[in-house]
Amino acid sequence: MAEPLLSSLPAPGARSASLADVAHLAGVSTGTVSRTLSRPDMISEPTRLRVMDAVERLGYVPNGAARALSMRRTLTVGAIVPRFGSSSFPAMVQALETTLAAAGYTLLLSAPDPRPSYETSILRALLERGVDAVALLGAEQPQQVFAMLAANRTPFVTMWAPPEAGVHCVGFDEYAAAALVVDHLADHGHRRIGYIGGRTADSERARRRLRDLSLAIAKRGLTLCDDALAETEHGFQEGFDAMNTIAQRQPAITAVVCGSDYLAAGALAALDQAGIEVPRRLSVASFNDNDFAAFLHPPLTSVRLPIREIGEQAGERLLAQLRGLDAPVARALPVTLMQRSSTGPVPD
Amino acid sequence: MAEPLLSSLPAPGARSASLADVAHLAGVSTGTVSRTLSRPDMISEPTRLRVMDAVERLGYVPNGAARALSMRRTLTVGAIVPRFGSSSFPAMVQALETTLAAAGYTLLLSAPDPRPSYETSILRALLERGVDAVALLGAEQPQQVFAMLAANRTPFVTMWAPPEAGVHCVGFDEYAAAALVVDHLADHGHRRIGYIGGRTADSERARRRLRDLSLAIAKRGLTLCDDALAETEHGFQEGFDAMNTIAQRQPAITAVVCGSDYLAAGALAALDQAGIEVPRRLSVASFNDNDFAAFLHPPLTSVRLPIREIGEQAGERLLAQLRGLDAPVARALPVTLMQRSSTGPVPD
């Protein structure tokens, strides 16, 4: 609109515009304004445009709480994603948000520091706000979480959870991802392997990754070397420190697998500074295929995990449940090995 | 609680627990349950514990919409942060969320693809949901956005906005940040400088950064070289491509400034692959000091921006407004040059 808007608006601090104000400005009844907002398909195009113009000019906002009460739904979806600011989760959350927003839902995001029983109180707060559905990270939740969801009959999904864990889990096959890395290294002649991963005491994802990596390593007859194992937080500095600690022990390994590209980026920097050539003396492979993986030194071989796809599918499964449709059978989302120059043949 | 919880819970699909169910299980009146939930300070400790135990066991959740209506507030804060999944914003949003959560507020996050007028419709949706306050990214919003906030008397802040733009802006001094980089390069003898930045047509932040960098360069009598300028998206691949394009022109520069560490990481990878040594032949400096900056090859000189602090202060300013307090005077948050090995003396 080219004409000035502010002239027809109430001054800051004045009372909010009412339904009657909108009706007056549009020259229609308050009933017509209500119908325009609730059932625009019932209203003629010229009238609808006139009402919406008045709504715009007055900055009129219907009382959401009252409307939600009468509709018995809030068009909000809660998500609980611990510590997403320092992980691969922002891309997943953004895909979830985009998918839900396209269907008119607003995401309520909680990003708690992970500590026992905190998720339960956050879930309670989200349910009290009347969220229509909930997205959780991981299938291993406190029993109380699933009990509250069942008691309130709230649709939910768990993201980054193994599909075999249940119908509402959206994730990928962790063993297939581990086997991609292990087969790649075994095919290049590597026999003795180190691993820098997330803390298994804190995270089901870290436990699954270590378990499935160990299985894949055993299946190919390789060795996961005790003196080349480290658990830490998923950070650059943490990967740097863990790699230095392992290097000082001079273990008889030719390859290191990292639980995330954050850890691998730190490990590569440590090896660079220590003058240990990658991949000539040591191969480094990782999981996630974060956006920076191809720009490390050297570019990092990493298993591409379906991070964005998990968010999209989680959103679609929630929308299906909200529409009363049967959720489609959960399938593992695909994983791919992105082969780059941080891995190579075993040294002679 | 050590005893099994599920035995006393309704089966999935059963009706939700009511206030009366809680009262029955706790052996108190429904009025006592209501008071325990709304005014716990009025209830004796043993009764309160008994009621809360029943609430836990039954997974009882008060009707949030009805309660919000009676309280006339929803304890929610909306945030509109375009495309946060591919930027430095997750750390800022997490700090905002943590600050608000500590005061009992839930964050409603919208992460729209940036396109004209979209923010207005998202703001309308948030106001309809009855958010108590709103956090926006940047001070340059459509006029309609501020008109709607004023008409609804909704407290708000703008994050990553210059403090001089207004009392509700939380950010840093962009010129001071630019001067830190330029002074550092000038002190090392650099005279001719290139720049790879964000798209100025799309982003007020990109415009401010280019403007203030140009000012700082002019002030030191240096030259921003036309044939070493590029605008692109803030991504690794985009920085890689832009650096390659500039390098092919063989401009007479000795330093390149990047508008973000994402661009700089891509640029460093391009220079590495092209065999152009950093900083021996070309110095590279950047803005943000993202967590990966110290782990690039070579470690990246970057201006540390107060990303987390912006989120925290935005949360605190919103809470002050919600409590009816005067918001403290906006001050520019501090910026620091993190000097690493991607910058050095000008080549002979």
XYZ file of C-alpha atoms in Angstrom:
696
model
C 0.000 0.000 0.000
C 1.423 3.351 -1.034
C -0.525 5.620 1.318
C 0.752 6.298 4.842
C -0.431 3.689 7.295
C 0.328 5.281 10.591
C -2.151 8.172 10.205
C -5.130 5.839 10.606
C -3.585 3.870 13.441
C -4.168 4.419 17.136
C -1.227 6.094 18.865
C 1.072 3.809 20.869
C -0.424 3.332 24.290
C -3.969 3.793 23.049
C -6.359 0.868 23.522
C -6.093 -1.973 21.000
C -8.470 -1.889 18.043
C -11.720 -3.795 18.586
C -13.899 -5.821 16.256
C -16.295 -2.835 16.222
C -13.485 -0.492 15.130
C -12.739 -2.785 12.194
C -16.455 -3.026 11.274
C -16.781 0.772 11.459
C -13.750 1.431 9.244
C -14.791 -1.227 6.712
C -18.425 -0.095 6.721
C -19.778 -3.572 7.513
C -21.384 -5.303 10.518
C -19.281 -6.901 13.259
C -20.769 -10.261 12.188
C -19.318 -9.765 8.709
C -15.891 -9.039 10.208
C -16.089 -12.217 12.299
C -17.140 -14.314 9.318
C -14.399 -12.784 7.157
C -11.815 -13.862 9.708
C -13.237 -17.312 10.438
C -14.792 -18.356 7.088
C -13.298 -16.148 4.335
C -14.726 -18.518 1.680
C -18.268 -17.384 2.695
C -17.552 -13.700 1.965
C -17.535 -11.887 -1.385
C -14.103 -10.836 -2.641
C -14.719 -7.026 -2.466
C -16.067 -7.236 1.094
C -13.240 -9.526 2.166
C -10.639 -7.135 0.765
C -12.319 -4.160 2.486
C -12.392 -5.945 5.842
C -8.809 -7.184 5.565
C -7.690 -3.679 4.628
C -9.333 -2.340 7.815
C -7.749 -5.179 9.832
C -4.348 -4.188 8.418
C -4.803 -0.468 9.016
C -5.926 -0.883 12.611
C -3.420 -3.598 13.443
C -6.415 -5.592 14.709
C -5.595 -8.957 16.255
C -8.402 -11.298 17.356
C -8.063 -12.577 20.905
C -6.055 -15.745 20.316
C -6.673 -17.367 23.683
C -10.438 -16.944 23.361
C -10.374 -18.221 19.799
C -8.177 -21.181 20.727
C -10.606 -22.047 23.520
C -13.579 -22.078 21.156
C -11.651 -24.021 18.518
C -10.169 -26.410 21.105
C -6.861 -26.234 19.334
C -4.008 -23.770 19.275
C -2.252 -24.527 15.967
C 0.997 -24.788 17.897
C 3.460 -27.669 18.041
C 5.996 -27.952 20.851
C 9.545 -29.180 20.255
C 12.048 -30.145 22.947
C 15.579 -30.246 21.548
C 18.327 -30.114 24.186
C 21.257 -27.761 23.520
C 20.490 -27.265 19.849
C 22.781 -24.209 19.686
C 25.931 -26.343 19.611
C 24.994 -29.261 17.377
C 23.595 -30.305 14.004
C 20.053 -29.792 15.236
C 19.335 -26.244 13.958
C 18.979 -27.533 10.379
C 16.625 -30.263 11.608
C 14.564 -27.816 13.678
C 14.376 -25.365 10.786
C 13.076 -28.102 8.458
C 10.492 -29.074 11.096
C 9.445 -25.436 11.483
C 9.180 -24.873 7.722
C 7.066 -28.013 7.224
C 4.696 -27.104 10.071
C 4.492 -23.420 9.094
C 3.361 -24.366 5.579
C 0.318 -25.989 7.247
C -0.366 -22.994 9.520
C 1.255 -24.307 12.685
C 3.659 -22.304 14.861
C 6.575 -24.064 16.519
C 7.167 -23.605 20.242
C 10.811 -24.395 20.791
C 12.431 -25.392 24.060
C 16.172 -26.016 24.057
C 16.908 -27.128 27.621
C 20.283 -27.939 29.048
C 20.030 -31.686 29.405
C 19.471 -32.659 33.011
C 17.355 -35.345 34.647
C 13.590 -34.787 34.767
C 13.864 -31.354 33.145
C 12.220 -32.612 29.965
C 9.212 -33.719 31.990
C 8.626 -30.239 33.396
C 9.092 -28.643 29.961
C 6.617 -31.074 28.443
C 4.153 -30.179 31.199
C 4.582 -26.477 30.384
C 4.038 -27.120 26.660
C 0.900 -29.187 27.322
C -0.387 -26.456 29.630
C 0.029 -24.001 26.735
C -2.295 -26.277 24.804
C 0.113 -27.430 22.096
C -1.644 -29.676 19.605
C 1.362 -31.952 19.148
C 4.925 -32.477 20.385
C 8.266 -33.315 18.734
C 10.947 -34.892 20.945
C 14.615 -35.674 20.368
C 15.389 -39.376 20.742
C 13.255 -42.354 21.730
C 14.762 -42.821 25.195
C 12.621 -40.427 27.217
C 11.634 -40.637 30.890
C 8.658 -43.015 31.239
C 6.717 -40.061 32.630
C 7.005 -38.256 29.274
C 5.156 -40.975 27.362
C 2.651 -41.307 30.215
C 1.813 -37.588 30.031
C 1.477 -37.702 26.238
C -0.831 -40.733 26.488
C -2.902 -39.218 29.295
C -3.425 -36.057 27.243
C -3.810 -37.961 23.962
C -1.283 -35.615 22.365
C 0.159 -36.661 18.969
C 3.948 -36.845 19.045
C 7.039 -37.926 17.138
C 10.555 -38.697 18.287
C 13.269 -37.347 16.002
C 16.702 -38.944 15.445
C 15.274 -42.157 16.859
C 15.669 -45.621 15.337
C 12.603 -46.441 13.201
C 12.416 -49.894 14.782
C 11.757 -48.222 18.158
C 8.165 -47.450 17.183
C 5.662 -46.016 14.774
C 6.308 -42.404 15.807
C 10.110 -42.533 15.432
C 11.821 -40.658 12.605
C 15.451 -41.511 12.025
C 17.946 -43.620 10.150
C 19.640 -46.988 10.502
C 22.590 -46.292 12.820
C 24.181 -49.655 12.032
C 24.054 -48.977 8.281
C 25.797 -45.627 8.895
C 28.527 -47.275 11.006
C 28.998 -50.053 8.432
C 29.547 -47.468 5.654
C 32.530 -46.003 7.530
C 33.948 -49.354 8.642
C 33.636 -50.996 5.213
C 35.323 -47.970 3.622
C 38.274 -48.199 6.015
C 38.495 -52.006 5.811
C 38.478 -51.832 1.992
C 41.492 -49.492 2.256
C 43.368 -52.062 4.342
C 42.935 -50.487 7.795
C 42.870 -53.043 10.636
C 43.343 -51.079 13.871
C 40.999 -48.178 14.494
C 40.505 -45.462 17.113
C 37.279 -43.675 18.003
C 36.446 -40.240 19.458
C 32.739 -40.070 20.285
C 30.077 -38.369 22.405
C 29.568 -39.169 26.072
C 27.708 -42.484 26.297
C 26.479 -41.776 29.828
C 24.629 -38.653 28.602
C 23.187 -39.619 25.259
C 21.343 -42.546 23.718
C 22.693 -41.391 20.342
C 26.295 -41.700 21.583
C 25.544 -45.169 23.006
C 23.941 -46.393 19.772
C 26.821 -45.049 17.681
C 29.521 -46.746 19.778
C 27.550 -50.006 19.905
C 26.902 -50.146 16.170
C 30.430 -49.066 15.293
C 31.783 -51.857 17.525
C 29.454 -54.368 15.813
C 30.497 -53.247 12.322
C 34.181 -53.362 13.304
C 33.804 -56.865 14.768
C 31.934 -58.065 11.674
C 34.888 -57.082 9.440
C 37.397 -58.635 11.864
C 39.022 -55.278 12.677
C 40.116 -54.024 16.106
C 38.788 -51.043 18.021
C 41.877 -50.152 20.042
C 41.359 -49.478 23.742
C 44.195 -46.960 23.938
C 42.694 -44.926 21.066
C 39.211 -44.435 22.511
C 37.863 -41.144 23.885
C 34.485 -39.815 24.985
C 33.827 -36.097 25.159
C 31.349 -33.322 24.249
C 30.629 -32.685 20.558
C 32.788 -29.581 20.116
C 35.769 -28.449 18.040
C 37.990 -27.853 21.072
C 36.946 -31.183 22.560
C 37.918 -33.038 19.369
C 41.246 -31.181 19.315
C 42.018 -32.114 22.927
C 40.901 -35.752 22.570
C 43.047 -36.244 19.446
C 46.082 -34.796 21.239
C 45.534 -37.083 24.221
C 45.265 -40.144 21.977
C 48.300 -39.114 19.857
C 50.462 -38.798 22.974
C 49.774 -42.478 23.738
C 51.159 -43.397 20.278
C 48.624 -46.174 19.722
C 49.205 -48.614 16.838
C 46.275 -47.361 14.764
C 46.017 -46.226 11.131
C 42.580 -44.640 11.221
C 40.380 -42.650 13.610
C 36.596 -42.478 13.391
C 34.912 -39.456 14.995
C 31.326 -39.414 16.263
C 30.636 -36.051 14.621
C 32.227 -33.601 12.190
C 32.732 -31.180 15.099
C 35.018 -33.682 16.782
C 36.688 -34.533 13.447
C 37.377 -30.867 12.622
C 39.102 -30.453 15.982
C 41.001 -33.723 15.488
C 42.228 -32.631 12.029
C 43.483 -29.322 13.479
C 45.353 -31.209 16.229
C 46.949 -33.586 13.704
C 47.892 -30.624 11.475
C 49.605 -28.850 14.361
C 51.355 -32.048 15.457
C 52.673 -32.566 11.916
C 50.845 -35.901 11.487
C 49.845 -36.051 7.822
C 46.257 -36.979 6.944
C 45.643 -39.421 5.297
C 49.269 -40.462 4.629
C 49.908 -41.467 8.263
C 46.370 -41.490 9.669
C 42.939 -41.596 8.029
C 40.085 -39.660 9.654
C 36.392 -40.367 8.977
C 33.286 -39.041 10.633
C 29.480 -38.801 10.825
C 26.988 -36.021 9.914
C 28.445 -34.388 6.796
C 27.948 -30.915 8.269
C 28.151 -28.026 5.832
C 31.787 -27.309 6.772
C 33.019 -30.916 6.218
C 34.040 -30.344 2.580
C 36.034 -27.222 3.561
C 38.280 -28.693 6.220
C 41.984 -29.442 5.679
C 41.931 -31.984 4.184
C 38.256 -32.238 3.149
C 36.588 -34.720 5.498
C 35.185 -38.141 4.604
C 31.871 -38.309 6.451
C 28.606 -40.248 6.457
C 25.854 -37.908 5.331
C 23.024 -38.203 7.863
C 19.505 -37.140 6.852
C 19.386 -34.180 9.261
C 17.060 -31.913 7.296
C 14.943 -34.886 6.191
C 14.359 -35.931 9.810
C 12.858 -32.493 10.535
C 10.675 -32.597 7.409
C 9.392 -36.108 8.008
C 8.778 -35.378 11.676
C 6.652 -32.389 10.623
C 4.766 -34.460 8.058
C 4.073 -37.282 10.517
C 2.739 -34.782 13.057
C 0.522 -33.142 10.445
C -0.835 -36.560 9.382
C -1.740 -37.358 12.994
C -3.295 -33.904 13.492
C -5.462 -34.497 10.408
C -6.589 -37.832 11.824
C -4.783 -39.805 9.129
C -2.880 -43.018 9.735
C 0.808 -42.188 9.977
C 2.692 -43.994 7.202
C 4.947 -46.887 8.266
C 8.247 -45.528 9.576
C 11.143 -46.241 7.227
C 14.815 -45.603 7.901
C 15.925 -42.477 6.042
C 18.919 -43.027 3.723
C 22.566 -42.498 4.715
C 25.455 -42.036 2.224
C 29.243 -42.032 2.528
C 30.732 -38.741 1.305
C 34.214 -39.861 0.332
C 36.793 -37.042 0.509
C 40.539 -36.841 0.982
C 40.836 -37.331 4.787
C 40.801 -41.117 4.229
C 43.155 -43.168 2.098
C 45.046 -46.465 1.867
C 46.668 -47.844 5.006
C 50.330 -46.697 5.352
C 52.939 -49.290 4.312
C 9.718 -41.755 42.734
C 10.682 -45.413 43.011
C 7.220 -46.994 42.660
C 5.756 -47.736 39.222
C 3.949 -44.765 37.760
C 2.000 -46.309 34.947
C -0.225 -48.510 37.120
C -2.191 -45.503 38.399
C -2.356 -43.794 35.005
C -5.249 -43.914 32.576
C -4.595 -46.190 29.595
C -3.604 -44.471 26.341
C -6.756 -43.347 24.594
C -8.684 -42.969 27.825
C -10.114 -39.529 28.633
C -7.689 -37.004 30.127
C -7.584 -36.721 33.910
C -9.860 -34.025 35.348
C -9.511 -31.730 38.328
C -11.974 -34.002 40.142
C -9.770 -37.055 39.451
C -6.819 -35.250 41.026
C -8.908 -34.182 44.038
C -10.181 -37.743 44.496
C -6.707 -39.293 44.358
C -5.240 -36.656 46.694
C -8.197 -36.861 49.093
C -8.864 -33.112 48.999
C -11.521 -30.823 47.511
C -11.331 -29.589 43.913
C -10.953 -26.077 45.330
C -7.811 -27.150 47.167
C -6.406 -28.589 43.920
C -7.129 -25.304 42.112
C -5.509 -23.252 44.858
C -2.493 -25.551 44.958
C -1.949 -24.959 41.251
C -2.619 -21.203 41.250
C -1.433 -20.077 44.739
C 0.884 -22.796 46.118
C 2.050 -20.344 48.825
C -1.471 -20.508 50.381
C -1.316 -24.307 50.858
C 0.394 -26.302 53.593
C 3.463 -28.247 52.524
C 2.027 -31.769 53.154
C -1.190 -30.975 51.233
C 0.750 -29.364 48.397
C 2.996 -32.426 48.068
C -0.039 -34.765 48.095
C -1.795 -32.757 45.392
C 1.319 -32.453 43.218
C 1.903 -36.195 43.592
C -1.640 -36.839 42.291
C -1.066 -34.348 39.457
C 2.113 -36.250 38.494
C 0.492 -39.679 38.709
C -2.511 -38.747 36.603
C -0.545 -36.695 34.095
C -3.070 -33.934 34.808
C -2.626 -30.763 32.753
C -4.793 -27.708 33.463
C -6.490 -26.241 30.399
C -3.855 -23.774 29.271
C -6.055 -21.726 26.955
C -8.701 -21.213 29.655
C -6.063 -20.350 32.211
C -4.296 -17.954 29.837
C -7.635 -16.245 29.171
C -8.288 -15.715 32.877
C -4.720 -14.586 33.518
C -4.663 -12.361 30.394
C -1.178 -13.512 29.628
C 0.293 -16.620 28.054
C 3.894 -16.635 29.360
C 5.069 -17.009 25.770
C 7.466 -14.855 23.788
C 7.556 -14.970 20.001
C 10.818 -14.732 18.046
C 11.131 -14.180 14.293
C 14.624 -15.110 13.087
C 14.879 -15.681 9.336
C 16.852 -18.737 8.175
C 18.498 -19.402 11.516
C 19.529 -22.922 10.469
C 22.390 -21.674 8.287
C 23.865 -18.825 10.303
C 25.266 -17.789 13.664
C 21.787 -17.270 15.056
C 21.195 -20.625 16.818
C 23.568 -19.639 19.640
C 21.767 -16.282 19.963
C 18.326 -17.929 19.952
C 19.437 -20.507 22.508
C 20.673 -17.770 24.834
C 17.361 -15.927 24.405
C 15.444 -19.126 25.131
C 17.527 -19.944 28.214
C 17.102 -16.432 29.647
C 13.331 -16.449 29.103
C 12.895 -20.047 30.323
C 14.571 -19.153 33.633
C 11.704 -16.675 34.163
C 9.009 -19.188 33.180
C 8.471 -18.036 29.590
C 8.303 -20.360 26.590
C 9.797 -19.247 23.295
C 7.698 -19.497 20.116
C 10.183 -19.595 17.280
C 9.497 -18.752 13.659
C 12.363 -19.103 11.187
C 10.869 -17.877 7.905
C 12.611 -17.844 4.573
C 13.137 -14.121 4.127
C 10.655 -12.699 1.654
C 8.786 -9.409 1.534
C 5.827 -8.993 3.893
C 6.192 -12.518 5.278
C 7.365 -11.195 8.640
C 4.166 -9.163 8.923
C 1.965 -12.241 8.564
C 4.101 -14.218 11.002
C 3.918 -11.399 13.530
C 0.126 -11.377 13.133
C 0.031 -15.128 13.810
C 2.190 -14.710 16.918
C 0.022 -11.874 18.248
C -3.076 -13.967 17.601
C -1.535 -16.702 19.741
C -1.402 -14.122 22.489
C 2.371 -13.856 22.892
C 3.279 -11.485 25.711
C 6.320 -10.083 23.895
C 8.221 -10.378 20.627
C 11.917 -10.565 19.632
C 12.816 -9.517 16.076
C 16.032 -9.756 14.085
C 17.287 -6.352 12.928
C 15.861 -2.857 13.282
C 14.837 -2.459 9.635
C 11.378 -4.011 9.719
C 8.358 -3.186 7.564
C 6.572 -0.133 9.010
C 3.534 -2.351 9.480
C 5.462 -4.489 11.986
C 6.034 -1.588 14.376
C 2.463 -0.353 13.800
C 1.053 -3.758 14.825
C 3.279 -3.913 17.905
C 2.220 -0.390 18.913
C -1.483 -1.053 18.274
C -1.319 -4.174 20.455
C 0.986 -2.545 23.022
C 3.260 -5.609 22.820
C 6.740 -5.261 24.368
C 9.480 -6.042 21.849
C 13.213 -5.962 21.201
C 15.194 -6.005 17.983
C 18.293 -8.207 18.108
C 21.529 -7.609 16.176
C 20.418 -3.998 15.685
C 22.545 -0.894 16.261
C 21.903 0.457 19.792
C 21.631 3.985 18.364
C 18.559 2.852 16.385
C 16.397 2.931 19.501
C 15.790 1.964 23.093
C 14.654 -1.563 22.216
C 17.675 -2.458 20.064
C 20.266 -4.967 21.290
C 23.473 -5.152 19.308
C 27.010 -3.919 18.912
C 28.856 -1.072 17.223
C 29.314 -2.286 13.640
C 31.823 0.475 12.877
C 33.974 -0.493 15.864
C 33.982 -4.098 14.611
C 35.008 -3.014 11.097
C 37.714 -0.700 12.470
C 39.239 -3.586 14.482
C 39.811 -5.584 11.283
C 40.976 -2.611 9.196
C 43.366 -1.268 11.840
C 44.851 -4.753 12.269
C 45.491 -5.065 8.509
C 46.751 -1.473 8.166
C 49.144 -1.988 11.095
C 50.555 -4.981 9.186
C 51.223 -2.796 6.148
C 48.303 -3.865 3.962
C 47.055 -1.133 1.589
C 44.816 -2.861 -0.957
C 41.996 -4.983 0.347
C 39.267 -7.227 -1.080
C 35.901 -8.053 0.506
C 33.510 -11.014 0.274
C 30.249 -10.168 2.040
C 26.547 -10.940 2.317
C 24.012 -9.684 -0.219
C 23.372 -6.004 0.499
C 20.021 -6.052 -1.314
C 18.687 -8.692 1.107
C 20.044 -7.705 4.484
C 20.458 -4.553 6.538
C 23.309 -6.322 8.347
C 25.181 -6.833 5.064
C 24.609 -3.165 4.114
C 25.830 -1.892 7.490
C 28.911 -4.110 7.372
C 29.942 -2.974 3.870
C 29.252 0.678 4.711
C 31.242 0.646 7.948
C 34.077 -1.388 6.445
C 34.317 1.173 3.611
C 34.371 4.007 6.157
C 37.091 2.367 8.244
C 39.163 1.628 5.119
C 38.830 5.231 3.926
C 39.772 6.550 7.358
C 43.092 4.654 7.258
C 43.726 5.739 3.643
C 43.531 2.169 2.311
C 41.808 1.017 -0.881
C 38.843 -1.340 -1.180
C 39.552 -2.800 -4.627
C 36.611 -2.976 -7.031
C 37.898 -6.103 -8.757
C 38.169 -7.929 -5.424
C 34.589 -7.396 -4.238
C 31.907 -10.100 -4.092
C 28.405 -10.432 -2.617
C 26.889 -13.828 -1.953
C 24.997 -15.940 0.601
C 26.705 -16.705 3.933
C 27.760 -20.302 3.183
C 30.976 -22.325 2.937
C 30.463 -23.206 -0.732
C 29.581 -19.578 -1.526
C 32.800 -18.327 0.083
C 34.778 -20.964 -1.825
C 33.237 -19.935 -5.156
C 33.583 -16.177 -4.520
C 37.261 -16.534 -3.592
C 37.923 -18.538 -6.757
C 36.186 -15.903 -8.890
C 38.220 -13.108 -7.297
C 41.498 -15.066 -7.546
C 40.981 -15.630 -11.281
C 40.933 -11.846 -11.785
C 44.379 -11.638 -10.112
C 43.622 -8.376 -8.323
C 46.505 -6.435 -6.748
C 45.413 -7.102 -3.158
C 47.294 -8.450 -0.150
C 44.329 -9.086 2.156
C 40.715 -10.225 1.936
C 38.081 -9.468 4.559
C 35.067 -11.796 4.722
C 31.662 -10.806 6.070
C 31.384 -14.024 8.096
C 33.477 -17.013 9.151
C 31.354 -19.211 6.860
C 32.559 -17.210 3.859
C 36.116 -17.127 5.235
C 36.228 -20.908 5.760
C 35.203 -21.434 2.142
C 37.704 -18.805 0.980
C 40.538 -20.483 2.924
C 39.689 -23.854 1.319
C 39.737 -22.258 -2.152
C 43.119 -20.605 -1.487
C 44.479 -23.896 -0.108
C 43.412 -25.803 -3.231
C 44.774 -23.041 -5.504
C 48.139 -23.202 -3.720
C 47.934 -19.571 -2.545
C 49.617 -19.525 0.866
C 47.839 -17.788 3.761
C 49.050 -15.434 5.185
C 52.371 -15.416 3.261
C 50.759 -14.274 -0.005
C 47.287 -13.231 1.180
C 45.908 -12.411 4.628
C 42.298 -13.400 5.425
C 40.252 -11.855 8.241
C 36.590 -12.186 9.121
C 33.687 -11.438 11.457
C 31.773 -13.559 14.013
C 34.430 -15.799 15.594
C 32.247 -18.879 15.135
C 33.236 -21.952 17.138
C 35.075 -23.466 14.150
C 37.226 -20.356 13.427
C 40.159 -21.494 15.575
C 40.186 -24.923 13.854
C 40.461 -23.820 10.234
C 43.662 -24.086 8.205
C 45.226 -21.750 9.112
C 43.319 -20.688 12.251
C 41.221 -17.662 11.305
C 41.647 -14.089 12.549
C 38.105 -12.922 13.271
C 36.240 -10.215 15.187
C 34.386 -11.869 18.039
C 30.784 -10.636 17.924
C 28.620 -10.848 21.061
C 26.249 -13.450 19.592
C 25.253 -15.215 22.805
C 25.186 -11.920 24.707
C 22.694 -10.443 22.235
C 20.287 -13.298 22.972
C 20.746 -12.940 26.735
C 20.320 -9.160 26.772
C 17.329 -9.369 24.460
C 15.728 -11.793 26.913
C 16.526 -9.568 29.877
C 15.156 -6.439 28.189
C 11.929 -8.282 27.362
C 11.607 -9.530 30.939
C 12.170 -5.989 32.272
C 9.384 -4.672 30.040
C 7.073 -7.553 31.007
C 7.653 -6.722 34.672
C 6.756 -3.108 34.021
C 10.289 -1.888 34.701
C 12.071 0.769 32.681
C 14.372 -0.925 30.219
C 17.990 0.063 30.943
C 19.659 2.367 28.405
C 20.868 0.357 25.407
C 24.649 0.092 25.262
C 26.692 -1.400 22.442
C 27.913 -4.868 23.434
C 31.705 -5.324 23.228
C 33.569 -6.666 20.180
C 37.130 -8.094 20.249
C 39.664 -9.027 17.575
C 40.702 -12.672 17.872
C 44.114 -12.589 16.258
C 45.155 -15.919 14.735
C 47.511 -17.031 11.961
C 45.407 -16.272 8.846
C 46.683 -12.677 8.937
C 50.276 -11.496 8.838
C 52.616 -8.830 7.479
C 52.097 -7.607 3.931
C 54.240 -9.631 1.418
C 57.454 -7.918 0.297
